[in-house]
Amino acid sequence: METKTMNIKVEKAKTSKIDQVDFENLSFGTVFTDHMLICRYKKGSWKVPEIIPYQPLTLDPSAKIFHYGQSIFEGMKAYKDDNDDVWLFRPLDNCRRLNISAKRMAIPELPEEYFMDGLIALLKLEKDWIPKTPGSSLYIRPFIFASGTGFHASPADEYTFIIAFAPSGAYFSGKVKVLIEEKYSRSANGGVGFAKAGGNYAGQFYPTQLAIEKGYNQVIWTDDNTHEFIEEAGAMNIFVRINDTLITAPTSDRILDGITRKSILDIAKDEGITVEVRKITVSEIVEAAKDGSLKEMFGAGTAAVISPIAAFGFRDVDYDLPQLSHSYASLLKKRITDIQYNRAEDKFGWRFKV
């Protein structure tokens, strides 16, 4: 994979924070590296990106991000192998999805070389920040928001693109207990559920908090119309194993086209696992739990890769899932992470060396 080389200006931080970081005990997304990439859209075009010291932003109170919510983001990771080589996982998919989100939110699309060249330049500068503790990685957050000003309800005329890094440990530990949601909806037909728009996640927080108060860790979202079909698990795509068949919902206006989701489908097929991409009813899940054919449920996303579900609740009844010695979740997670950390052959061409 080749990208056009851009002349990116670099302003280095006067001092580094890296010596203050305990890389053996990293929480997720709370420690940030010394630098960030910033690129501005003004007068109808994206300007050349710059790398500057990580710092707060100054925005006008009338910046449209505060009023009309034009904000999108991506989530990625960089990995370091035993030889200290740095790897990305399907980065062009993230770039393309960022622009899919941009188009839906009336944000100018970002040229691919701005994304890739800017990311690579920043990674080369911050290489020492990539942790090597098992399960750890450098979390990458590219995002775009409306920085243009004015109270008029219309798209902004200026935008800011930033890439920031956060060395992080494992996102989740252990299994989770989820509640199937029947009142609130994550997204609707014709909406922005397929985009990684900030407002999608803001809207999840309240119903998720209600579930937490009931003793659950997360919510399983159902369709907005009948609440008959399960669609996502919190901020992750969801997979269900009934007997030996792995099932996930098809993407739509409401469901994010997850990169981890796509990878799981390809690896499962490569493993000879029967895969179905179809609608999954809540009643099917409940009946499968009752008759013992429901073997596994798990969420899939960049941060956690795969997060096994230990139990789910529906209409005041909890259903426990069996403890399996050879689960699809563990098999698939190992296959993906072995590719990401350059521990195994990458027959799919997903790995990108920085």
Short mmCIF file of C-alpha atoms in Angstrom, two decimals:
data_model
loop_
_atom_site.label_atom_id
_atom_site.label_comp_id
_atom_site.label_asym_id
_atom_site.label_seq_id
_atom_site.Cartn_x
_atom_site.Cartn_y
_atom_site.Cartn_z
CA MET A 1 0.00 0.00 0.00
CA GLU A 2 1.50 3.32 -1.05
CA THR A 3 0.41 6.87 -0.32
CA LYS A 4 1.51 10.22 -1.67
CA THR A 5 4.08 11.84 0.62
CA MET A 6 3.01 15.25 1.91
CA ASN A 7 5.21 17.97 3.32
CA ILE A 8 3.82 18.00 6.85
CA LYS A 9 5.21 20.67 9.14
CA VAL A 10 6.24 19.35 12.57
CA GLU A 11 6.45 21.47 15.72
CA LYS A 12 7.99 19.31 18.41
CA ALA A 13 7.04 19.53 22.08
CA LYS A 14 9.69 21.17 24.24
CA THR A 15 9.53 18.36 26.78
CA SER A 16 8.07 14.85 26.72
CA LYS A 17 5.57 13.37 29.20
CA ILE A 18 6.54 9.80 28.38
CA ASP A 19 8.70 9.28 31.49
CA GLN A 20 5.65 10.01 33.68
CA VAL A 21 3.59 7.17 32.19
CA ASP A 22 3.24 3.74 33.80
CA PHE A 23 2.94 1.60 30.67
CA GLU A 24 2.23 -1.52 32.75
CA ASN A 25 -0.98 -0.02 34.15
CA LEU A 26 -2.75 1.89 31.41
CA SER A 27 -6.45 2.61 31.56
CA PHE A 28 -8.28 3.15 28.28
CA GLY A 29 -8.03 6.55 26.61
CA THR A 30 -6.91 8.69 29.55
CA VAL A 31 -3.19 9.24 28.82
CA PHE A 32 -2.22 11.18 25.69
CA THR A 33 0.99 11.38 23.71
CA ASP A 34 3.17 14.46 23.21
CA HIS A 35 1.84 15.46 19.78
CA MET A 36 -1.28 15.56 17.65
CA LEU A 37 -2.05 16.17 14.00
CA ILE A 38 -4.32 19.07 13.05
CA CYS A 39 -5.72 20.04 9.67
CA ARG A 40 -8.20 22.84 8.93
CA TYR A 41 -10.82 23.26 6.26
CA LYS A 42 -11.18 26.90 5.20
CA LYS A 43 -12.40 28.73 2.11
CA GLY A 44 -13.54 25.56 0.42
CA SER A 45 -10.50 23.31 0.84
CA TRP A 46 -8.50 21.30 3.35
CA LYS A 47 -5.16 22.91 4.19
CA VAL A 48 -1.90 20.99 4.64
CA PRO A 49 -1.90 19.07 7.97
CA GLU A 50 0.50 20.03 10.74
CA ILE A 51 1.85 18.13 13.74
CA ILE A 52 1.91 20.21 16.91
CA PRO A 53 2.33 19.55 20.64
CA TYR A 54 -0.80 18.01 22.21
CA GLN A 55 -2.75 20.96 23.62
CA PRO A 56 -6.20 22.37 24.37
CA LEU A 57 -8.20 23.97 21.57
CA THR A 58 -9.52 27.52 21.46
CA LEU A 59 -12.98 27.80 19.90
CA ASP A 60 -15.46 30.62 19.51
CA PRO A 61 -18.64 30.13 21.61
CA SER A 62 -20.62 30.21 18.36
CA ALA A 63 -18.61 27.36 16.81
CA LYS A 64 -21.26 25.18 15.22
CA ILE A 65 -20.05 21.98 16.86
CA PHE A 66 -21.57 23.30 20.09
CA HIS A 67 -24.96 24.02 18.55
CA TYR A 68 -25.64 21.65 15.66
CA GLY A 69 -23.45 18.66 16.45
CA GLN A 70 -21.43 18.25 13.26
CA SER A 71 -18.88 15.84 14.68
CA ILE A 72 -17.57 12.48 13.46
CA PHE A 73 -14.75 10.20 14.56
CA GLU A 74 -12.95 6.93 13.99
CA GLY A 75 -11.28 4.43 16.30
CA MET A 76 -8.10 2.60 15.33
CA LYS A 77 -5.04 1.05 16.94
CA ALA A 78 -1.32 0.79 16.27
CA TYR A 79 0.58 -2.29 17.41
CA LYS A 80 4.23 -3.02 18.03
CA ASP A 81 5.59 -6.52 17.43
CA ASP A 82 8.55 -8.30 19.05
CA ASN A 83 10.93 -6.61 16.59
CA ASP A 84 9.58 -3.15 17.46
CA ASP A 85 7.99 -2.81 14.04
CA VAL A 86 4.76 -0.79 14.01
CA TRP A 87 1.57 -2.06 12.38
CA LEU A 88 -1.90 -0.78 11.59
CA PHE A 89 -4.99 -2.89 10.89
CA ARG A 90 -7.10 -2.03 7.82
CA PRO A 91 -6.40 1.73 8.07
CA LEU A 92 -7.87 2.59 4.66
CA ASP A 93 -11.19 1.14 5.83
CA ASN A 94 -11.19 3.67 8.66
CA CYS A 95 -10.37 6.48 6.23
CA ARG A 96 -13.18 5.47 3.90
CA ARG A 97 -15.69 5.11 6.73
CA LEU A 98 -14.72 8.55 8.07
CA ASN A 99 -15.68 10.00 4.70
CA ILE A 100 -18.93 8.02 4.62
CA SER A 101 -19.75 9.61 7.97
CA ALA A 102 -18.60 13.02 6.69
CA LYS A 103 -20.90 12.88 3.70
CA ARG A 104 -23.92 11.98 5.85
CA MET A 105 -23.19 14.84 8.27
CA ALA A 106 -22.59 17.42 5.50
CA ILE A 107 -18.90 17.66 6.39
CA PRO A 108 -16.35 18.03 3.55
CA GLU A 109 -14.67 14.72 2.80
CA LEU A 110 -10.99 14.44 3.71
CA PRO A 111 -8.49 13.45 0.99
CA GLU A 112 -7.11 9.97 1.61
CA GLU A 113 -3.49 11.12 1.53
CA TYR A 114 -4.19 13.70 4.26
CA PHE A 115 -5.44 10.92 6.50
CA MET A 116 -2.80 8.32 5.70
CA ASP A 117 0.28 10.54 5.38
CA GLY A 118 -0.70 12.51 8.47
CA LEU A 119 -1.27 9.34 10.48
CA ILE A 120 2.00 7.74 9.39
CA ALA A 121 4.01 10.90 10.11
CA LEU A 122 2.50 11.15 13.58
CA LEU A 123 3.10 7.46 14.30
CA LYS A 124 6.75 7.72 13.33
CA LEU A 125 7.16 10.67 15.68
CA GLU A 126 5.34 8.94 18.57
CA LYS A 127 6.67 5.39 18.03
CA ASP A 128 8.06 5.16 21.58
CA TRP A 129 4.54 5.64 22.98
CA ILE A 130 3.27 2.35 21.57
CA PRO A 131 3.10 -0.07 24.53
CA LYS A 132 4.25 -3.68 24.30
CA THR A 133 2.48 -5.09 27.36
CA PRO A 134 0.22 -7.97 26.21
CA GLY A 135 -3.22 -6.67 25.24
CA SER A 136 -2.01 -3.08 25.07
CA SER A 137 -1.82 -0.88 22.00
CA LEU A 138 -1.77 2.74 20.89
CA TYR A 139 -5.37 3.86 20.47
CA ILE A 140 -5.83 6.27 17.57
CA ARG A 141 -8.68 8.78 17.46
CA PRO A 142 -9.15 10.66 14.16
CA PHE A 143 -12.05 13.12 14.31
CA ILE A 144 -13.59 16.06 12.47
CA PHE A 145 -15.81 18.75 13.92
CA ALA A 146 -17.45 22.00 12.82
CA SER A 147 -15.22 24.89 13.94
CA GLY A 148 -16.91 27.51 11.77
CA THR A 149 -18.97 30.07 13.64
CA GLY A 150 -22.56 31.32 13.63
CA PHE A 151 -25.94 30.58 15.17
CA HIS A 152 -27.67 29.94 11.83
CA ALA A 153 -28.84 26.33 11.54
CA SER A 154 -26.74 25.29 8.56
CA PRO A 155 -23.51 23.41 7.88
CA ALA A 156 -20.38 25.22 8.99
CA ASP A 157 -17.95 26.85 6.58
CA GLU A 158 -14.88 25.73 8.54
CA TYR A 159 -13.91 22.35 10.00
CA THR A 160 -11.03 20.91 12.00
CA PHE A 161 -9.54 17.42 11.58
CA ILE A 162 -7.40 16.05 14.40
CA ILE A 163 -5.63 12.78 15.09
CA ALA A 164 -4.76 12.17 18.75
CA PHE A 165 -3.12 9.12 20.35
CA ALA A 166 -3.70 7.42 23.69
CA PRO A 167 -1.56 4.45 24.80
CA SER A 168 -4.05 2.08 26.36
CA GLY A 169 -4.42 -1.25 28.08
CA ALA A 170 -7.20 -3.72 27.39
CA TYR A 171 -10.59 -2.02 26.99
CA PHE A 172 -12.65 -4.64 28.82
CA SER A 173 -11.74 -7.40 31.23
CA GLY A 174 -14.05 -10.30 31.89
CA LYS A 175 -17.51 -10.90 30.52
CA VAL A 176 -20.47 -8.54 30.61
CA LYS A 177 -24.15 -8.73 31.50
CA VAL A 178 -26.47 -6.92 29.11
CA LEU A 179 -30.10 -5.80 29.03
CA ILE A 180 -32.23 -6.07 25.89
CA GLU A 181 -33.73 -2.60 25.42
CA GLU A 182 -37.40 -2.27 24.46
CA LYS A 183 -38.13 1.43 24.96
CA TYR A 184 -35.20 3.51 23.77
CA SER A 185 -33.58 3.29 20.33
CA ARG A 186 -30.03 3.89 19.25
CA SER A 187 -30.99 5.00 15.72
CA ALA A 188 -33.76 4.94 13.15
CA ASN A 189 -34.30 4.24 9.45
CA GLY A 190 -33.08 7.15 7.36
CA GLY A 191 -31.03 8.44 10.28
CA VAL A 192 -27.32 8.52 11.02
CA GLY A 193 -26.88 5.21 12.85
CA PHE A 194 -24.43 3.93 10.22
CA ALA A 195 -22.20 7.00 10.70
CA LYS A 196 -19.71 7.39 13.54
CA ALA A 197 -21.33 10.64 14.61
CA GLY A 198 -20.75 11.87 18.14
CA GLY A 199 -24.47 12.36 18.78
CA ASN A 200 -25.13 8.65 18.25
CA TYR A 201 -23.10 7.90 21.34
CA ALA A 202 -24.46 10.78 23.41
CA GLY A 203 -27.95 9.42 22.86
CA GLN A 204 -26.91 6.02 24.23
CA PHE A 205 -25.66 7.23 27.58
CA TYR A 206 -29.01 7.76 29.35
CA PRO A 207 -30.63 4.35 28.59
CA THR A 208 -27.29 2.68 29.31
CA GLN A 209 -27.15 4.40 32.68
CA LEU A 210 -30.65 3.12 33.44
CA ALA A 211 -29.47 -0.42 32.64
CA ILE A 212 -26.41 0.00 34.87
CA GLU A 213 -28.68 1.03 37.73
CA LYS A 214 -30.49 -2.30 37.27
CA GLY A 215 -27.25 -4.25 37.56
CA TYR A 216 -26.30 -4.61 33.89
CA ASN A 217 -23.10 -3.47 32.18
CA GLN A 218 -24.52 -2.54 28.81
CA VAL A 219 -27.58 -2.45 26.55
CA ILE A 220 -28.48 -4.57 23.54
CA TRP A 221 -30.24 -2.27 21.11
CA THR A 222 -33.28 -3.42 19.17
CA ASP A 223 -34.91 -1.98 16.06
CA ASP A 224 -36.61 1.39 16.46
CA ASN A 225 -40.01 0.29 15.14
CA THR A 226 -41.09 -2.95 16.83
CA HIS A 227 -38.10 -3.68 19.14
CA GLU A 228 -38.40 -7.20 17.76
CA PHE A 229 -34.87 -7.56 16.35
CA ILE A 230 -31.53 -7.23 18.14
CA GLU A 231 -29.08 -4.95 16.34
CA GLU A 232 -26.07 -3.81 18.36
CA ALA A 233 -24.49 -4.31 21.79
CA GLY A 234 -23.77 -0.94 23.33
CA ALA A 235 -21.32 0.74 20.95
CA MET A 236 -20.39 -2.58 19.32
CA ASN A 237 -21.72 -4.90 16.65
CA ILE A 238 -23.26 -8.05 18.09
CA PHE A 239 -22.76 -11.73 17.23
CA VAL A 240 -24.86 -14.68 18.39
CA ARG A 241 -23.94 -18.36 18.24
CA ILE A 242 -26.87 -20.77 18.10
CA ASN A 243 -25.61 -24.35 18.14
CA ASP A 244 -22.62 -24.07 15.77
CA THR A 245 -23.91 -21.24 13.59
CA LEU A 246 -22.58 -17.70 14.02
CA ILE A 247 -25.16 -15.02 13.28
CA THR A 248 -24.96 -11.24 13.03
CA ALA A 249 -27.40 -8.59 11.87
CA PRO A 250 -26.96 -7.06 8.40
CA THR A 251 -25.72 -3.48 8.20
CA SER A 252 -28.30 -0.80 7.48
CA ASP A 253 -29.06 2.87 8.13
CA ARG A 254 -29.17 1.93 11.80
CA ILE A 255 -26.14 -0.34 12.14
CA LEU A 256 -22.47 0.61 11.88
CA ASP A 257 -20.43 -1.21 9.25
CA GLY A 258 -17.83 -2.29 11.79
CA ILE A 259 -14.31 -3.13 10.61
CA THR A 260 -13.93 -5.74 13.35
CA ARG A 261 -17.33 -7.13 12.34
CA LYS A 262 -16.21 -7.58 8.73
CA SER A 263 -12.96 -9.18 9.87
CA ILE A 264 -14.79 -11.66 12.11
CA LEU A 265 -17.05 -12.72 9.25
CA ASP A 266 -14.08 -13.40 6.97
CA ILE A 267 -12.08 -15.26 9.64
CA ALA A 268 -15.10 -17.33 10.71
CA LYS A 269 -15.63 -18.46 7.11
CA ASP A 270 -11.91 -19.24 6.86
CA GLU A 271 -12.26 -21.40 9.99
CA GLY A 272 -15.12 -23.34 8.43
CA ILE A 273 -17.71 -21.86 10.80
CA THR A 274 -21.23 -21.59 9.40
CA VAL A 275 -22.07 -17.88 9.22
CA GLU A 276 -25.43 -16.20 8.70
CA VAL A 277 -25.95 -12.46 8.17
CA ARG A 278 -29.63 -11.94 8.85
CA LYS A 279 -32.10 -10.36 11.20
CA ILE A 280 -32.18 -11.94 14.65
CA THR A 281 -35.36 -11.74 16.70
CA VAL A 282 -35.39 -11.29 20.45
CA SER A 283 -37.78 -14.24 20.72
CA GLU A 284 -35.30 -16.47 18.87
CA ILE A 285 -32.58 -15.53 21.37
CA VAL A 286 -34.83 -16.13 24.36
CA GLU A 287 -36.02 -19.51 23.06
CA ALA A 288 -32.46 -20.55 22.26
CA ALA A 289 -31.40 -19.61 25.78
CA LYS A 290 -34.25 -21.68 27.21
CA ASP A 291 -33.58 -24.81 25.15
CA GLY A 292 -29.78 -24.65 25.50
CA SER A 293 -28.95 -23.99 21.85
CA LEU A 294 -27.69 -20.46 22.59
CA LYS A 295 -23.97 -21.04 23.05
CA GLU A 296 -22.44 -17.56 22.82
CA MET A 297 -23.13 -13.86 22.42
CA PHE A 298 -20.41 -11.25 22.05
CA GLY A 299 -19.83 -7.67 21.02
CA ALA A 300 -17.23 -6.76 18.40
CA GLY A 301 -15.42 -3.45 17.95
CA THR A 302 -12.01 -1.81 17.69
CA ALA A 303 -11.49 -1.03 21.36
CA ALA A 304 -12.28 -4.44 22.86
CA VAL A 305 -11.97 -6.52 19.65
CA ILE A 306 -14.39 -9.08 21.11
CA SER A 307 -16.27 -8.72 24.39
CA PRO A 308 -18.03 -11.94 25.51
CA ILE A 309 -21.49 -11.63 27.03
CA ALA A 310 -22.03 -13.75 30.13
CA ALA A 311 -25.76 -13.15 30.53
CA PHE A 312 -28.64 -11.08 29.17
CA GLY A 313 -31.80 -9.74 30.70
CA PHE A 314 -35.21 -9.48 29.06
CA ARG A 315 -38.51 -8.50 30.70
CA ASP A 316 -37.24 -9.02 34.24
CA VAL A 317 -35.71 -12.44 33.52
CA ASP A 318 -31.97 -13.08 33.29
CA TYR A 319 -30.53 -15.78 31.06
CA ASP A 320 -27.00 -17.09 31.68
CA LEU A 321 -24.86 -18.29 28.81
CA PRO A 322 -22.75 -21.44 29.15
CA GLN A 323 -19.03 -21.35 29.94
CA LEU A 324 -17.28 -22.90 26.94
CA SER A 325 -13.74 -24.23 26.95
CA HIS A 326 -13.42 -23.68 23.18
CA SER A 327 -15.52 -20.65 22.30
CA TYR A 328 -15.82 -18.93 18.94
CA ALA A 329 -15.15 -15.65 20.75
CA SER A 330 -11.72 -16.73 21.98
CA LEU A 331 -10.81 -18.38 18.66
CA LEU A 332 -11.79 -15.35 16.58
CA LYS A 333 -10.17 -12.85 18.93
CA LYS A 334 -6.90 -14.77 18.82
CA ARG A 335 -6.97 -14.95 15.02
CA ILE A 336 -7.54 -11.19 14.74
CA THR A 337 -5.02 -10.12 17.39
CA ASP A 338 -2.37 -12.47 16.01
CA ILE A 339 -2.68 -10.65 12.69
CA GLN A 340 -2.70 -7.24 14.35
CA TYR A 341 0.44 -7.90 16.40
CA ASN A 342 2.25 -9.60 13.47
CA ARG A 343 2.26 -12.99 15.21
CA ALA A 344 0.63 -14.89 12.34
CA GLU A 345 0.21 -14.95 8.59
CA ASP A 346 -2.07 -12.26 7.21
CA LYS A 347 -3.74 -14.05 4.30
CA PHE A 348 -6.33 -11.26 3.98
CA GLY A 349 -3.90 -8.39 3.40
CA TRP A 350 -5.20 -6.37 6.35
CA ARG A 351 -1.93 -5.55 8.09
CA PHE A 352 -0.16 -2.28 7.19
CA LYS A 353 3.46 -1.68 8.16
CA VAL A 354 4.31 1.87 9.19
#
